[in-house]
């Protein structure tokens, strides 16, 4: 069964610092990756998606994807206390029923 | 203004009882899903529907039955409730089930179920 592994489990960064989160899929059929952010008591909301090798930047957020290793990373620069949340990585294959599988998440805390 | 409405927001049930979780989406999407999240397990896929047809079922138990009476509705009936069923149940939708130009999932606010 496909698994999505995220690391680290938790991360504390100072306000203004850089947070780096990692995600790897064990399914060679995976073609699509997303990063979701879930604030405490709320539902997950899509932050960024990446489907091609390389890098994608949106504001303070940058994602990288290496399809050969099925590894994606999310980097948050100039971290803010409002970035404190559970960050979930999701992966989906390009075949079958396109099931979205989520990792266990990285819990980020940004301290002022 | 929430586009995926889940009812109720909180639900307390006794062991052995039956409950129905309601989900309606107003995004015009054709694919709908149920996911479950608890402190013990990460966000876990349960069911996917496309055009009101069940596409994938990853729940081991027949106690969980999705019901789609309309294209934008996907309810979840849970029978013979157990304390282990305590979790937040999220309904989600996407424009289509998947494919090239893969589809982003949009989540409802969830129903937090506690089974005593």
Coordinates of N, CA, C and O in Angstrom, one line a residue, chain A residues 10-86:
Chain A
X10 N 7.9 17.1 14.1 CA 7.6 18.5 14.6 C 8.8 19.4 14.4 O 9.9 18.9 14.3
X11 N 8.5 20.7 14.4 CA 9.6 21.6 14.0 C 9.3 22.9 14.7 O 8.1 23.4 14.7
X12 N 10.3 23.5 15.4 CA 10.1 24.8 16.0 C 11.1 25.7 15.4 O 12.3 25.4 15.3
X13 N 10.6 26.9 14.9 CA 11.5 27.8 14.3 C 11.2 29.2 14.9 O 10.1 29.5 15.3
X14 N 12.2 30.1 14.9 CA 11.9 31.4 15.4 C 11.2 32.3 14.4 O 11.3 32.0 13.1
X15 N 10.5 33.2 14.8 CA 9.8 34.2 13.9 C 10.9 34.8 13.0 O 12.0 35.2 13.4
X16 N 10.6 34.8 11.7 CA 11.6 35.3 10.7 C 12.5 34.3 10.2 O 13.3 34.5 9.2
X17 N 12.5 33.1 10.7 CA 13.4 32.0 10.3 C 12.9 31.2 9.1 O 11.8 31.5 8.6
X18 N 13.6 30.2 8.7 CA 13.3 29.3 7.6 C 12.9 28.0 8.1 O 13.5 27.4 9.0
X19 N 11.7 27.5 7.6 CA 11.2 26.2 8.0 C 11.3 25.3 6.7 O 11.0 25.7 5.7
X20 N 11.9 24.1 6.9 CA 12.0 23.1 5.8 C 11.4 21.8 6.2 O 11.7 21.2 7.2
X21 N 10.5 21.4 5.3 CA 9.7 20.2 5.6 C 9.9 19.2 4.4 O 10.0 19.6 3.3
X22 N 9.9 17.9 4.7 CA 10.2 16.9 3.7 C 9.1 15.9 3.6 O 8.3 15.6 4.5
X23 N 9.0 15.3 2.4 CA 7.9 14.3 2.1 C 8.4 13.4 1.0 O 9.0 13.8 0.0
X24 N 8.2 12.1 1.2 CA 8.6 11.1 0.2 C 7.5 10.0 0.1 O 7.0 9.6 1.1
X25 N 7.3 9.7 -1.2 CA 6.3 8.6 -1.4 C 7.0 7.3 -1.8 O 8.1 7.3 -2.3
X26 N 6.3 6.2 -1.4 CA 6.9 4.9 -1.7 C 6.3 4.3 -2.9 O 6.6 3.2 -3.3
X27 N 5.4 5.0 -3.6 CA 4.7 4.5 -4.8 C 5.3 5.0 -6.0 O 5.2 6.2 -6.3
X28 N 5.9 4.2 -6.9 CA 6.5 4.6 -8.1 C 5.5 5.2 -9.1 O 5.9 5.9 -10.1
X29 N 4.2 5.0 -8.9 CA 3.2 5.5 -9.8 C 2.8 6.9 -9.5 O 2.0 7.6 -10.2
X30 N 3.3 7.4 -8.4 CA 2.9 8.8 -8.0 C 3.4 9.8 -8.9 O 4.6 9.8 -9.3
X31 N 2.5 10.7 -9.3 CA 2.9 11.8 -10.3 C 2.6 13.2 -9.7 O 3.2 14.1 -10.2
X32 N 1.8 13.3 -8.7 CA 1.3 14.6 -8.3 C 1.5 14.7 -6.8 O 1.2 13.8 -6.0
X33 N 1.9 15.9 -6.4 CA 2.1 16.2 -5.0 C 1.4 17.5 -4.6 O 1.5 18.4 -5.4
X34 N 0.9 17.5 -3.4 CA 0.3 18.7 -2.8 C 0.9 18.9 -1.4 O 1.2 18.0 -0.7
X35 N 0.9 20.2 -1.0 CA 1.1 20.5 0.4 C -0.2 21.2 0.9 O -0.7 22.2 0.3
X36 N -0.7 20.7 2.0 CA -1.8 21.3 2.7 C -1.4 21.8 4.0 O -0.5 21.3 4.7
X37 N -2.1 22.8 4.5 CA -1.9 23.4 5.8 C -3.2 23.3 6.6 O -4.3 23.6 6.1
X38 N -3.0 22.8 7.8 CA -4.2 22.6 8.7 C -4.0 23.3 10.0 O -3.2 22.8 10.9
X39 N -4.6 24.4 10.3 CA -4.6 25.1 11.6 C -5.4 24.3 12.6 O -6.3 23.5 12.2
X40 N -5.0 24.4 13.8 CA -5.7 23.6 14.9 C -7.2 23.8 14.9 O -7.7 24.9 14.9
X41 N -7.9 22.7 14.8 CA -9.4 22.7 14.9 C -10.0 23.1 13.5 O -11.2 23.2 13.4
X42 N -9.2 23.2 12.5 CA -9.7 23.6 11.2 C -9.5 22.4 10.2 O -8.9 21.4 10.5
X43 N -10.0 22.6 9.0 CA -9.8 21.6 7.9 C -8.6 21.9 7.1 O -8.1 23.0 7.1
X44 N -8.0 20.9 6.5 CA -6.8 21.1 5.6 C -7.2 22.0 4.4 O -8.3 21.9 3.8
X45 N -6.3 22.9 4.1 CA -6.4 23.8 2.9 C -5.2 23.7 2.1 O -4.1 23.7 2.6
X46 N -5.4 23.6 0.8 CA -4.3 23.4 -0.1 C -3.4 24.7 -0.1 O -3.9 25.8 -0.2
X47 N -2.1 24.4 0.0 CA -1.1 25.5 0.1 C -0.4 25.6 -1.3 O -0.4 26.7 -1.9
X48 N 0.1 24.5 -1.7 CA 0.8 24.5 -3.0 C 0.8 23.1 -3.6 O 0.6 22.1 -2.9
X49 N 0.8 23.1 -4.9 CA 0.9 21.8 -5.7 C 2.2 21.8 -6.5 O 2.6 22.9 -6.9
X50 N 2.7 20.6 -6.8 CA 3.8 20.5 -7.7 C 3.7 19.2 -8.5 O 3.5 18.2 -7.9
X51 N 3.8 19.3 -9.8 CA 3.6 18.1 -10.6 C 4.9 17.8 -11.5 O 5.0 16.7 -12.1
X52 N 5.8 18.8 -11.6 CA 6.9 18.6 -12.5 C 8.2 18.8 -11.7 O 8.2 19.5 -10.6
X53 N 9.3 18.1 -12.1 CA 10.6 18.3 -11.5 C 10.9 19.8 -11.4 O 10.7 20.5 -12.3
X54 N 11.6 20.1 -10.3 CA 12.1 21.5 -10.2 C 11.5 22.2 -9.0 O 11.2 21.6 -7.9
X55 N 11.3 23.4 -9.1 CA 11.0 24.3 -8.0 C 9.8 25.2 -8.4 O 9.7 25.6 -9.5
X56 N 9.0 25.6 -7.4 CA 7.9 26.5 -7.6 C 7.8 27.4 -6.4 O 7.9 26.9 -5.3
X57 N 7.7 28.7 -6.7 CA 7.7 29.7 -5.6 C 6.4 30.5 -5.6 O 6.0 30.9 -6.6
X58 N 5.8 30.7 -4.4 CA 4.7 31.5 -4.3 C 4.8 32.3 -3.0 O 4.6 31.8 -1.9
X59 N 5.2 33.6 -3.1 CA 5.4 34.4 -1.9 C 6.5 33.8 -1.1 O 7.7 33.6 -1.5
X60 N 6.2 33.6 0.2 CA 7.3 33.1 1.1 C 7.4 31.5 1.0 O 8.3 31.0 1.7
X61 N 6.7 30.9 0.2 CA 6.6 29.4 0.1 C 7.3 29.0 -1.1 O 7.0 29.5 -2.2
X62 N 8.2 28.0 -1.0 CA 8.9 27.3 -2.1 C 8.7 25.8 -2.0 O 9.0 25.3 -0.9
X63 N 8.3 25.2 -3.1 CA 8.3 23.7 -3.1 C 9.3 23.2 -4.1 O 9.5 23.8 -5.2
X64 N 9.9 22.1 -3.8 CA 10.8 21.4 -4.7 C 10.3 20.0 -4.9 O 9.7 19.4 -4.1
X65 N 10.5 19.4 -6.1 CA 10.1 18.1 -6.4 C 11.3 17.4 -7.2 O 11.8 17.9 -8.2
X66 N 11.6 16.2 -6.7 CA 12.5 15.3 -7.4 C 11.7 14.0 -7.7 O 11.5 13.2 -6.8
X67 N 11.3 13.9 -9.0 CA 10.4 12.7 -9.3 C 11.2 11.4 -9.3 O 10.6 10.4 -9.0
X68 N 12.5 11.5 -9.5 CA 13.3 10.2 -9.5 C 13.3 9.6 -8.1 O 13.2 8.4 -8.0
X69 N 13.4 10.5 -7.1 CA 13.4 10.0 -5.7 C 12.0 10.1 -5.1 O 11.9 9.7 -3.9
X70 N 11.0 10.6 -5.8 CA 9.7 10.8 -5.3 C 9.7 11.6 -4.0 O 9.0 11.3 -3.0
X71 N 10.5 12.6 -4.0 CA 10.7 13.5 -2.8 C 10.3 14.9 -3.1 O 10.7 15.5 -4.1
X72 N 9.6 15.5 -2.2 CA 9.2 16.9 -2.3 C 9.5 17.6 -1.0 O 9.5 16.9 0.1
X73 N 9.8 18.8 -1.0 CA 10.1 19.6 0.2 C 9.4 20.9 0.1 O 9.2 21.5 -1.0
X74 N 9.0 21.4 1.2 CA 8.4 22.7 1.4 C 9.3 23.6 2.2 O 9.7 23.2 3.3
X75 N 9.5 24.8 1.8 CA 10.4 25.7 2.5 C 9.6 27.0 2.7 O 9.0 27.6 1.8
X76 N 9.6 27.4 4.0 CA 8.8 28.7 4.3 C 9.9 29.7 4.9 O 10.5 29.4 5.9
X77 N 10.0 30.7 4.2 CA 11.0 31.7 4.6 C 10.3 32.8 5.4 O 9.1 33.0 5.2
X78 N 11.0 33.5 6.2 CA 10.4 34.6 7.0 C 9.2 34.1 7.7 O 8.1 34.7 7.7
X79 N 9.3 33.0 8.4 CA 8.2 32.3 9.1 C 7.5 33.3 10.1 O 8.2 34.0 10.8
X80 N 6.2 33.1 10.1 CA 5.3 34.0 11.0 C 4.6 33.1 12.0 O 4.3 31.9 11.7
X81 N 4.2 33.6 13.2 CA 3.5 32.8 14.1 C 2.2 32.3 13.5 O 1.8 31.1 13.8
X82 N 1.6 33.0 12.5 CA 0.4 32.5 11.9 C 0.7 31.2 11.0 O -0.2 30.6 10.5
X83 N 2.0 31.0 10.7 CA 2.3 29.8 9.9 C 2.3 28.5 10.8 O 2.4 27.4 10.3
X84 N 2.1 28.7 12.1 CA 2.1 27.5 13.0 C 0.9 26.7 12.7 O -0.3 27.2 12.7
X85 N 1.1 25.4 12.3 CA 0.0 24.6 11.9 C 0.6 23.2 11.6 O 1.8 22.9 11.7
X86 N -0.3 22.3 11.2 CA 0.1 20.9 10.8 C 0.2 21.0 9.2 O -0.8 21.4 8.6

